[in-house]
Amino acid sequence: MPQFRTKARAVELLGKGQIADLPTAITELWKNGYDAYATNLDAHLFCSEYKGLKNPLFVISDDGSGMSEDELLNKWIVIGTDSKVQSVKDKKGKDTLGKKPRIKTGEKGIGRLSVSYLGNQMLLLTKKQDGPIYSLFFDWRVLDNFNLYLEDIQIPLMKVDDPNNFPLIFKNLKQAFINSLKSQSEQQWKEYQDLYDMLINETKHLELPTFFYEKIIDPFYPQKEKGHGTKFIIFDPIEQISELMSADKPDADISDGTFYNISSLSGLANHFINEEKDFRTNFFVYKSEIPIDIIQQREFFTYDDFKKCDHLIDGTFDSKGHFKGSIRIYTKTINYEFKPNRPPGKSPYGPFDIKVGYIPGKEDTILPDDQFDKYNKMLQRYGGFYIYRDGFRVLPYGRIDQDFLKFEERRTRGAGYYFFSYRRMFGYAAISRENNSDLRDKSGREGFVNNKAYREFQEDLSNFFVDLAAKYFRTKPEFSYKADQLKKFKEEKLEKEREQEERKEFNKCLTKYPDLLNDYNNQLSDLLDKLDTLVGKSKIIYEKIEELLKNIDKNRSLLREIIPPSPKRFKPTDNQREKLHLYSKNYQKIFDSVEERYQNAYKAAKEKLREKELLEEFNRKIASYTQEFKITKNDFDGRIKKITNNFVNEIENLSKNIFSHFETEAKRLEPKKLNRSELESSLELLDNIYLEYRRSFEEKINPFLQHLERLNINIDEDKLIGYYKIQYEEIKKLWQETQELAQLGIAVEIIDHQFNALYSQLANIIGMFKNSIKEDKSSKNLYSLLVSSFDHLQNNYKFLTPLYRTTGHTKKNISGKEIKSYISAFFSEKLHQDNIELSSSKEFDQSDIFTYESIIKPVFINIVNNAVYWLTSAEEKKIHLEYENGIYLVMNSGQPIDDIYIKDDIFKLFFSRKPKGRGIGLYLAKTTLNSIGFDVEATNDPEFNRLNGACFMIKQIEK
C-alpha cells in the first residue's frame, strides 16, 4: 500500500521556515533548556579576531539535564515528538536535577529545529550528569536539495570518551558527514552540484577555535560537580547575530534592528513578580577576555519599580472576565471592579492576573527629576504590556511595536480622553497552560492564534483600560483623584523649590558675609582715618571732606546690607543658628565701633563746616539717599519685568502648544469627501475637540491668574507660609518629645516599684541572717559591714523619694534652710571631693514656699547637679543660693551660658552641652514647675548673675 514520504526540506519548513525572527529562534532553544531544568540559559558571541578567530562564532548553551545517546536518537532527532505533552509529570529527583518539577513550555516538538535559523554549520554537544559527552555535526544547507527524502539523510553522532581527543573526534564527525553525502546517488545531486561541492569543501576546511577547550569543553566539568547541559556551536552565524557585536554601545549608537533584538531577549523570566527566579538568561559578547552581557547591562524593570510608578493597576480577571483589584493614583489607592459588556458566563480565555505600572509625561509625574529620567529611558527601551505563560515570556508581546491592545491608535483620536499610552506603561498579564489553554501560540511563535479566546481577551482588556480612563484618568473623569493630587503635588513641589532656594541663599549669606564684613570694616576704617587726619589740619579743603563723607556713607550703606535675612520658609539648623549668632555678635561689635568712630569724626567735621556747607551737606544727603531709593526701585522694576516676561512667555508657549495641537487635530478631522454624514460627524468631533482644548487651556491659566489677583503687597505670603510651617514642625516635635517623656516616666515608675519590693526583701533577709550568724569575730565583722552598706543605701534612697510621683501627694511649707540642707546632704561627697563651696543668704534660709516637696526639691537638685559639673574646671568654685523679691536664685562661678542658648534651648528635651549629657533634667524642671504655677529661667543679667557663671531664677508665674 502507498505510504506518506517526507521530503528533507520539510525539516527546513518546520524549523527555519516557522521562526519569525532571531529572538524567537534563540528563545525556542532556551525554552528547551528550561524544560531540561537548566538554571543558566546563555548565548555566547565570539567576535571576529577574538583569539585569532577569522569569522564570528555563536554558541547557545544551557546547564540542563543534557541528553543521552538514546534521547538524541529517539527524541531530539525525531520531529514532532510528544515527550513534553504527555500526561505523565516529572517527579523531583535526578531527572529534574533535584529541582521542583516545571511546567513544560514546548508542545509541538519542533522548537529544536529553530537552531537551523541561526546558521549553516552546527556542532551539538550534550552531556548527562553521569554520562559522557555526545557530539553531533550537521550542515543545514543539505536541506536545500529538494530531491532528498528524510530517510536519505544521515546525521553523524559520536561519543566523546576522552575530551582531550576531541580534535580527532571532530575530524571523524566531519568525515562521516562527507561520507554520508557521498553515499547518496549522483542523480540526487545532479541539479545541486555546486551545493554539493561547497558542502564538502567547507566541511573539510572547518576548524575548531583555539579557545574551544577553555570556553566550551571545560564548562562541562566544573570543580567538584558532575557537569551536564547542551551546547549548540554555530560556525557561520547569520548576519543579525554578527550585528549584535555592536550591542554593547549606547542606545543611540546601535541600529534599530539590533536594539529590537536586545529588547526582545530581555525579560524572558517574569521579573515583575516578587519571587526568586529559577533560571537566568545572559547574552555574552566576547571582544576581549572579559565578556559584556548585552542583556544585563541594560537594566530591566523589577517588582520594586511598581512601588515608585505614578499609577498602578493590580488585580485579577476571574473565569467570567470580571476584574477585581486596586488602582493606585499617585498616593491614593482605591478598590476597583470591572465587568465586560457582554452576556454573563465563563470567558473563553480563562482567569489571569494583571499588574501594570504607569508613568506619564514630565508635566504629570510626581517622580523627582532624576528618577523620572531613569524610568523614561527604561520606558523607551522596554515600555509595553508583557504576557507571561507559567513565568516564561510569550513573544512578541511587550515589544515596542506590539501594541496589540491599540493604546496608541485610541490616543490619536483623543489623548486626553483615552489617556493610556503603550510607551508609558510597564507590566504584565500572567496566564498559564492550565487556566488559559485556548490562548495558543501560532506555529511561528509570533503571538496568539486569532481565535475566539484571543479576540475576547483582547477586547475585554481594551475596554478595561478605556473604563479606567473614563473613571479616573481622562481630562474630565468621573472621579477627580488624579487632578486633585497633581495640583497638591505641584504646589508642594513649588514650595519645596522656594524653600531650597531660600536655604541656598541663606547658606550663601552665612558663607559670604563674614568676609564682606571684614572688607567693609577695613575700608571704613581707612576712610575714617583719612577724615580724622583731614579734619585735624588747620587748613581744610571742604571738597575733600565731602568726597570722604560721600564714600563713608556709601560704605555704611553697604555695611547695613550684609545682615542675613531671617528665613521665612524653614527653620535654621542648630549649626546655622550658631553661625548666625556668632556673625551677628561680630557684626554688632564692628558696626557699633564704626558707628561710634563715624559719629565722632562727623561731629568734628561739622564743627569745621560753615552753615553753607552744612546746608550743602543736607542737600547732598537728600540727593544721595534719593539716588539710593531710585537704584533700589529700578532693581525692583527689573526683577518685576523679568518675572512678568517669564510668565508672559510661559503663557505664550503654552498657548502656541495648545493651538498647534488643536489645529493638527482639526485638520485631521477634515473630511476627504463632500459627504453630508461625514461633514456632520466632523463638525461634531470638531466641537468636542474645541471644548476639550479650551477647557484644558482655561484650567491651566485661570488658577495662575486667580493667584495673582489674590496677591497683596501688604501681605508677606512667604513669611505666612513659613510661620505656619515652623509652628507645625514645633508642635510635631513637641508631641514626639512628650511621647518619649511619657515612656521615660513609665519606666521610672516600674523601676521604683521593683526597687521597693527588692528593698523590703533585702531588709527581711538581713534580719533573718542576724539570728544565724556565728559567734566568731570574722562572721560578726562581715555582718556589721553588710548592715553598714545597707544603711548607706537606705540613706541615699531617701533622697530619691521626692523624685517619684505618689498618689494623693499634698502641698506643705518648705523653708529655704530645709532645701539647702537637702542639697548639702545629697551632694555631700561631691562637694567635699571637689572643694566646692555651697552658701546661701539669710533671706534664702528664712524664705518659705508652700508647694509640693516631690517637685520643688528635684528642681534644685537638677540645677545644682549641672553647676557641680561645670565647676570641675573652674578656678573659683562657688554655688550660692539667694532669695530676692519672691525670686529664688541659684548661681555659680563656673562657665556662663552662651546668649544663643539661654532663652529656650537649654530647657528643650534632649538638649545638652555636656559631652555625654542626656538633656532631660532642665526640661523636667521647667515642665514640672509649670504644672504647679512656677517657672524657671536662666539669665546673664548682672543684676542677678553676680558670680558671672550660670544663674537660674525660680519664681511664681504671674496670673
Tab-separated table of C-alpha atoms in Angstrom, residues 499-854:
chain	number	residue	atom	x	y	z
A	499	GLU	CA	12.420	76.637	50.408
A	500	GLN	CA	15.527	75.097	48.818
A	501	GLU	CA	16.288	78.380	47.085
A	502	GLU	CA	15.907	80.254	50.363
A	503	ARG	CA	18.131	77.713	52.148
A	504	LYS	CA	20.717	78.076	49.408
A	505	GLU	CA	20.646	81.866	49.647
A	506	PHE	CA	20.791	81.753	53.452
A	507	ASN	CA	23.836	79.433	53.408
A	508	LYS	CA	25.427	81.655	50.781
A	509	CYS	CA	24.975	84.680	53.047
A	510	LEU	CA	26.406	82.859	56.065
A	511	THR	CA	29.464	81.960	53.983
A	512	LYS	CA	29.957	85.255	52.142
A	513	TYR	CA	29.021	87.913	54.700
A	514	PRO	CA	31.853	87.362	57.248
A	515	ASP	CA	34.457	88.158	54.560
A	516	LEU	CA	32.450	91.155	53.336
A	517	LEU	CA	32.134	92.379	56.927
A	518	ASN	CA	35.917	92.391	57.306
A	519	ASP	CA	36.382	94.101	53.932
A	520	TYR	CA	33.840	96.873	54.666
A	521	ASN	CA	35.256	97.332	58.168
A	522	ASN	CA	38.771	97.779	56.759
A	523	GLN	CA	37.539	100.197	54.068
A	524	LEU	CA	35.557	102.278	56.554
A	525	SER	CA	38.471	102.337	58.993
A	526	ASP	CA	40.762	103.677	56.256
A	527	LEU	CA	38.217	106.346	55.239
A	528	LEU	CA	37.633	107.390	58.853
A	529	ASP	CA	41.422	107.607	59.413
A	530	LYS	CA	41.690	109.908	56.405
A	531	LEU	CA	38.742	112.010	57.668
A	532	ASP	CA	40.346	112.297	61.134
A	533	THR	CA	43.603	113.435	59.506
A	534	LEU	CA	41.857	115.940	57.214
A	535	VAL	CA	39.698	117.436	59.963
A	536	GLY	CA	42.748	117.802	62.177
A	537	LYS	CA	44.514	120.034	59.685
A	538	SER	CA	44.384	123.812	60.155
A	539	LYS	CA	43.563	124.440	56.526
A	540	ILE	CA	40.538	122.493	55.344
A	541	ILE	CA	39.534	121.656	51.782
A	542	TYR	CA	35.781	121.185	52.017
A	543	GLU	CA	35.527	119.343	48.718
A	544	LYS	CA	37.790	116.568	50.032
A	545	ILE	CA	35.753	116.273	53.240
A	546	GLU	CA	32.581	115.989	51.172
A	547	GLU	CA	34.141	113.307	48.994
A	548	LEU	CA	35.253	111.349	52.050
A	549	LEU	CA	31.838	111.675	53.709
A	550	LYS	CA	30.190	110.500	50.494
A	551	ASN	CA	32.393	107.402	50.364
A	552	ILE	CA	31.868	106.760	54.081
A	553	ASP	CA	28.078	106.948	53.669
A	554	LYS	CA	28.273	104.590	50.734
A	555	ASN	CA	30.272	102.042	52.735
A	556	ARG	CA	27.955	102.418	55.742
A	557	SER	CA	25.042	101.587	53.454
A	558	LEU	CA	26.888	98.513	52.208
A	559	LEU	CA	27.597	97.510	55.784
A	560	ARG	CA	23.887	97.717	56.656
A	561	GLU	CA	23.034	95.408	53.752
A	562	ILE	CA	25.099	92.429	54.895
A	563	ILE	CA	22.682	91.228	57.560
A	564	PRO	CA	21.402	87.751	56.597
A	565	PRO	CA	17.604	87.802	56.165
A	566	SER	CA	15.624	85.746	58.669
A	567	PRO	CA	14.398	82.538	56.969
A	568	LYS	CA	10.657	82.540	56.306
A	569	ARG	CA	10.053	79.097	54.812
A	570	PHE	CA	12.269	76.956	57.020
A	571	LYS	CA	13.741	76.735	60.482
A	572	PRO	CA	17.548	77.053	60.507
A	573	THR	CA	19.597	74.129	61.792
A	574	ASP	CA	21.478	74.378	65.082
A	575	ASN	CA	24.713	74.798	63.132
A	576	GLN	CA	23.193	77.611	61.031
A	577	ARG	CA	21.790	79.312	64.119
A	578	GLU	CA	25.181	79.150	65.809
A	579	LYS	CA	26.903	80.607	62.722
A	580	LEU	CA	24.281	83.351	62.511
A	581	HIS	CA	24.648	84.107	66.216
A	582	LEU	CA	28.449	84.358	66.033
A	583	TYR	CA	28.234	86.500	62.908
A	584	SER	CA	25.589	88.783	64.455
A	585	LYS	CA	27.736	89.282	67.560
A	586	ASN	CA	30.776	90.119	65.445
A	587	TYR	CA	28.693	92.318	63.130
A	588	GLN	CA	27.180	94.282	66.001
A	589	LYS	CA	30.606	94.754	67.563
A	590	ILE	CA	32.106	96.068	64.302
A	591	PHE	CA	29.019	98.152	63.461
A	592	ASP	CA	28.956	99.801	66.895
A	593	SER	CA	32.684	100.543	66.692
A	594	VAL	CA	32.427	102.007	63.180
A	595	GLU	CA	29.303	103.994	64.059
A	596	GLU	CA	30.953	105.455	67.150
A	597	ARG	CA	34.003	106.486	65.147
A	598	TYR	CA	31.796	107.889	62.403
A	599	GLN	CA	29.704	109.997	64.779
A	600	ASN	CA	32.831	111.417	66.452
A	601	ALA	CA	34.511	112.133	63.105
A	602	TYR	CA	31.309	113.556	61.614
A	603	LYS	CA	30.802	115.775	64.680
A	604	ALA	CA	34.354	117.100	64.317
A	605	ALA	CA	33.792	117.657	60.597
A	606	LYS	CA	30.536	119.576	61.285
A	607	GLU	CA	32.295	121.857	63.699
A	608	LYS	CA	34.697	122.760	60.900
A	609	LEU	CA	31.990	123.370	58.285
A	610	ARG	CA	30.185	126.677	57.913
A	611	GLU	CA	26.374	126.950	57.754
A	612	LYS	CA	26.549	126.956	53.949
A	613	GLU	CA	28.480	123.744	53.920
A	614	LEU	CA	26.031	122.241	56.413
A	615	LEU	CA	23.139	123.146	54.115
A	616	GLU	CA	25.022	121.690	51.158
A	617	GLU	CA	25.699	118.570	53.213
A	618	PHE	CA	21.956	118.312	53.993
A	619	ASN	CA	21.052	118.637	50.304
A	620	ARG	CA	23.806	116.242	49.338
A	621	LYS	CA	22.411	113.620	51.676
A	622	ILE	CA	18.910	114.136	50.267
A	623	ALA	CA	20.267	113.619	46.734
A	624	SER	CA	22.363	110.669	47.804
A	625	TYR	CA	19.506	108.925	49.588
A	626	THR	CA	17.101	109.741	46.765
A	627	GLN	CA	19.525	108.155	44.323
A	628	GLU	CA	19.751	105.082	46.559
A	629	PHE	CA	15.942	104.824	46.546
A	630	LYS	CA	15.895	105.097	42.755
A	631	ILE	CA	18.534	102.388	42.377
A	632	THR	CA	16.524	100.114	44.672
A	633	LYS	CA	13.335	100.922	42.807
A	634	ASN	CA	14.988	100.278	39.423
A	635	ASP	CA	16.226	96.952	40.732
A	636	PHE	CA	12.682	96.050	41.742
A	637	ASP	CA	11.419	97.228	38.342
A	638	GLY	CA	13.918	94.966	36.590
A	639	ARG	CA	13.002	91.963	38.717
A	640	ILE	CA	9.268	92.558	38.221
A	641	LYS	CA	9.789	92.964	34.468
A	642	LYS	CA	11.843	89.762	34.308
A	643	ILE	CA	9.225	87.816	36.291
A	644	THR	CA	6.411	89.260	34.174
A	645	ASN	CA	8.240	88.430	30.949
A	646	ASN	CA	8.801	84.860	32.139
A	647	PHE	CA	5.116	84.471	32.959
A	648	VAL	CA	4.069	86.009	29.647
A	649	ASN	CA	6.479	83.712	27.760
A	650	GLU	CA	5.174	80.650	29.626
A	651	ILE	CA	1.587	81.554	28.752
A	652	GLU	CA	2.600	82.268	25.146
A	653	ASN	CA	4.422	78.916	24.798
A	654	LEU	CA	1.526	77.073	26.394
A	655	SER	CA	-0.909	78.844	24.060
A	656	LYS	CA	1.164	78.006	20.980
A	657	ASN	CA	1.411	74.386	22.031
A	658	ILE	CA	-2.334	74.051	22.614
A	659	PHE	CA	-3.196	75.972	19.400
A	660	SER	CA	-0.810	73.788	17.406
A	661	HIS	CA	-2.330	70.591	18.788
A	662	PHE	CA	-5.841	71.916	18.112
A	663	GLU	CA	-5.010	72.830	14.507
A	664	THR	CA	-3.421	69.400	13.961
A	665	GLU	CA	-6.464	67.621	15.382
A	666	ALA	CA	-8.840	69.862	13.397
A	667	LYS	CA	-7.013	69.230	10.097
A	668	ARG	CA	-7.078	65.502	10.778
A	669	LEU	CA	-10.886	65.668	11.012
A	670	GLU	CA	-11.319	67.439	7.684
A	671	PRO	CA	-13.458	65.071	5.505
A	672	LYS	CA	-11.822	63.746	2.381
A	673	LYS	CA	-15.133	63.667	0.515
A	674	LEU	CA	-18.047	66.118	0.431
A	675	ASN	CA	-20.371	63.678	2.118
A	676	ARG	CA	-23.136	65.072	4.336
A	677	SER	CA	-22.882	62.423	7.050
A	678	GLU	CA	-19.077	62.749	7.180
A	679	LEU	CA	-19.331	66.541	7.373
A	680	GLU	CA	-21.836	66.337	10.238
A	681	SER	CA	-19.657	63.826	12.078
A	682	SER	CA	-16.561	66.006	11.567
A	683	LEU	CA	-18.389	69.102	12.835
A	684	GLU	CA	-19.498	67.257	15.965
A	685	LEU	CA	-15.997	65.962	16.647
A	686	LEU	CA	-14.559	69.433	15.989
A	687	ASP	CA	-16.918	70.923	18.609
A	688	ASN	CA	-15.833	68.294	21.152
A	689	ILE	CA	-12.126	68.816	20.472
A	690	TYR	CA	-12.527	72.609	20.686
A	691	LEU	CA	-14.303	72.358	24.051
A	692	GLU	CA	-11.701	69.914	25.373
A	693	TYR	CA	-8.731	72.087	24.380
A	694	ARG	CA	-10.423	75.268	25.587
A	695	ARG	CA	-11.177	73.690	28.973
A	696	SER	CA	-7.593	72.482	29.177
A	697	PHE	CA	-6.294	75.985	28.344
A	698	GLU	CA	-8.541	77.697	30.896
A	699	GLU	CA	-7.731	75.163	33.616
A	700	LYS	CA	-4.014	75.816	33.199
A	701	ILE	CA	-4.228	79.653	33.069
A	702	ASN	CA	-7.153	80.557	35.413
A	703	PRO	CA	-5.567	79.234	38.661
A	704	PHE	CA	-2.446	81.287	37.939
A	705	LEU	CA	-4.436	84.491	37.252
A	706	GLN	CA	-6.544	83.961	40.375
A	707	HIS	CA	-3.361	83.582	42.413
A	708	LEU	CA	-2.022	86.894	41.043
A	709	GLU	CA	-5.340	88.612	41.780
A	710	ARG	CA	-5.161	87.473	45.401
A	711	LEU	CA	-1.636	88.833	45.930
A	712	ASN	CA	-1.355	91.904	48.194
A	713	ILE	CA	1.773	93.947	48.719
A	714	ASN	CA	0.889	94.289	52.434
A	715	ILE	CA	0.876	90.506	52.962
A	716	ASP	CA	4.172	88.619	53.048
A	717	GLU	CA	2.911	85.280	51.696
A	718	ASP	CA	6.285	83.550	52.096
A	719	LYS	CA	6.538	84.622	55.723
A	720	LEU	CA	2.975	83.498	56.437
A	721	ILE	CA	3.601	80.071	54.875
A	722	GLY	CA	6.896	79.772	56.696
A	723	TYR	CA	5.307	80.744	60.041
A	724	TYR	CA	2.649	78.027	59.827
A	725	LYS	CA	5.207	75.507	58.613
A	726	ILE	CA	7.552	76.227	61.531
A	727	GLN	CA	4.637	76.088	64.010
A	728	TYR	CA	3.633	72.705	62.591
A	729	GLU	CA	7.187	71.398	62.946
A	730	GLU	CA	7.389	72.690	66.549
A	731	ILE	CA	4.074	71.020	67.523
A	732	LYS	CA	5.117	67.792	65.808
A	733	LYS	CA	8.458	67.810	67.616
A	734	LEU	CA	6.786	68.614	70.971
A	735	TRP	CA	4.396	65.681	70.531
A	736	GLN	CA	7.294	63.306	69.814
A	737	GLU	CA	9.145	64.595	72.892
A	738	THR	CA	6.015	64.155	75.037
A	739	GLN	CA	5.704	60.542	73.882
A	740	GLU	CA	9.351	59.874	74.737
A	741	LEU	CA	8.958	61.547	78.141
A	742	ALA	CA	5.830	59.530	78.896
A	743	GLN	CA	7.733	56.329	78.146
A	744	LEU	CA	10.562	57.523	80.398
A	745	GLY	CA	8.105	58.266	83.249
A	746	ILE	CA	6.523	54.825	82.980
A	747	ALA	CA	9.977	53.231	83.048
A	748	VAL	CA	10.888	55.163	86.237
A	749	GLU	CA	7.619	54.116	87.898
A	750	ILE	CA	8.273	50.454	87.073
A	751	ILE	CA	11.866	50.606	88.327
A	752	ASP	CA	10.742	52.314	91.532
A	753	HIS	CA	8.060	49.671	92.152
A	754	GLN	CA	10.526	46.834	91.635
A	755	PHE	CA	13.175	48.583	93.722
A	756	ASN	CA	10.779	48.916	96.680
A	757	ALA	CA	9.907	45.206	96.513
A	758	LEU	CA	13.576	44.157	96.366
A	759	TYR	CA	14.432	46.653	99.123
A	760	SER	CA	11.862	45.091	101.502
A	761	GLN	CA	13.009	41.561	100.688
A	762	LEU	CA	16.638	42.507	101.356
A	763	ALA	CA	15.777	44.092	104.738
A	764	ASN	CA	13.899	40.946	105.835
A	765	ILE	CA	16.747	38.657	104.740
A	766	ILE	CA	19.312	40.710	106.700
A	767	GLY	CA	17.059	40.493	109.811
A	768	MET	CA	16.788	36.715	109.447
A	769	PHE	CA	20.514	36.433	108.792
A	770	LYS	CA	21.317	38.074	112.170
A	771	ASN	CA	19.905	35.113	114.149
A	772	SER	CA	22.000	32.537	112.287
A	773	ILE	CA	25.328	34.380	112.400
A	774	LYS	CA	28.214	32.589	114.061
A	775	GLU	CA	29.785	33.900	117.253
A	776	ASP	CA	33.284	34.158	115.756
A	777	LYS	CA	34.778	37.593	115.204
A	778	SER	CA	35.151	37.236	111.417
A	779	SER	CA	31.454	36.490	110.858
A	780	LYS	CA	30.398	39.375	113.071
A	781	ASN	CA	32.651	41.743	111.161
A	782	LEU	CA	31.150	40.624	107.850
A	783	TYR	CA	27.631	41.106	109.235
A	784	SER	CA	28.492	44.599	110.509
A	785	LEU	CA	29.895	45.518	107.105
A	786	LEU	CA	26.699	44.267	105.379
A	787	VAL	CA	24.440	46.250	107.748
A	788	SER	CA	26.589	49.377	107.293
A	789	SER	CA	26.418	49.120	103.475
A	790	PHE	CA	22.635	48.581	103.563
A	791	ASP	CA	22.171	51.614	105.859
A	792	HIS	CA	24.203	53.706	103.419
A	793	LEU	CA	21.978	52.526	100.559
A	794	GLN	CA	18.885	53.256	102.645
A	795	ASN	CA	20.020	56.830	103.429
A	796	ASN	CA	20.738	57.550	99.763
A	797	TYR	CA	17.374	56.090	98.701
A	798	LYS	CA	15.584	58.522	100.986
A	799	PHE	CA	16.898	61.358	98.866
A	800	LEU	CA	15.150	59.890	95.847
A	801	THR	CA	11.663	59.742	97.344
A	802	PRO	CA	10.732	63.308	96.289
A	803	LEU	CA	11.569	62.377	92.694
A	804	TYR	CA	8.755	59.847	92.378
A	805	ARG	CA	5.090	60.614	91.754
A	806	THR	CA	2.956	59.430	94.660
A	807	THR	CA	-0.788	59.129	94.879
A	808	GLY	CA	-2.556	61.806	96.878
A	809	HIS	CA	0.547	63.976	97.450
A	810	THR	CA	-0.155	67.289	99.194
A	811	LYS	CA	1.416	70.727	99.465
A	812	LYS	CA	3.450	71.741	102.512
A	813	ASN	CA	5.567	74.642	103.720
A	814	ILE	CA	9.207	74.129	102.766
A	815	SER	CA	11.818	76.531	104.091
A	816	GLY	CA	14.925	77.651	102.258
A	817	LYS	CA	17.004	76.258	105.087
A	818	GLU	CA	15.407	72.809	104.562
A	819	ILE	CA	16.148	72.992	100.830
A	820	LYS	CA	19.797	73.901	101.489
A	821	SER	CA	20.165	71.042	103.986
A	822	TYR	CA	18.656	68.635	101.479
A	823	ILE	CA	21.121	69.788	98.774
A	824	SER	CA	24.115	69.601	101.170
A	825	ALA	CA	23.236	66.057	102.203
A	826	PHE	CA	22.551	64.925	98.667
A	827	PHE	CA	25.873	66.252	97.268
A	828	SER	CA	27.976	65.950	100.453
A	829	GLU	CA	30.635	63.646	98.984
A	830	LYS	CA	30.879	65.530	95.649
A	831	LEU	CA	31.084	68.975	97.300
A	832	HIS	CA	33.786	67.784	99.675
A	833	GLN	CA	35.722	65.909	96.973
A	834	ASP	CA	35.799	68.866	94.503
A	835	ASN	CA	36.214	71.611	97.180
A	836	ILE	CA	33.004	73.335	96.127
A	837	GLU	CA	31.637	75.985	98.492
A	838	LEU	CA	27.837	75.908	98.896
A	839	SER	CA	26.442	79.062	100.528
A	840	SER	CA	23.099	80.802	100.996
A	841	SER	CA	21.905	84.212	102.075
A	842	LYS	CA	19.972	84.953	105.258
A	843	GLU	CA	16.947	85.819	103.127
A	844	PHE	CA	17.105	82.401	101.417
A	845	ASP	CA	17.329	80.467	104.672
A	846	GLN	CA	14.363	82.378	106.148
A	847	SER	CA	12.249	82.134	102.988
A	848	ASP	CA	9.227	79.886	102.856
A	849	ILE	CA	7.469	78.235	99.877
A	850	PHE	CA	4.121	76.433	100.017
A	851	THR	CA	4.204	73.712	97.330
A	852	TYR	CA	4.864	70.022	96.603
A	853	GLU	CA	8.061	68.626	98.078
A	854	SER	CA	8.207	65.978	95.306
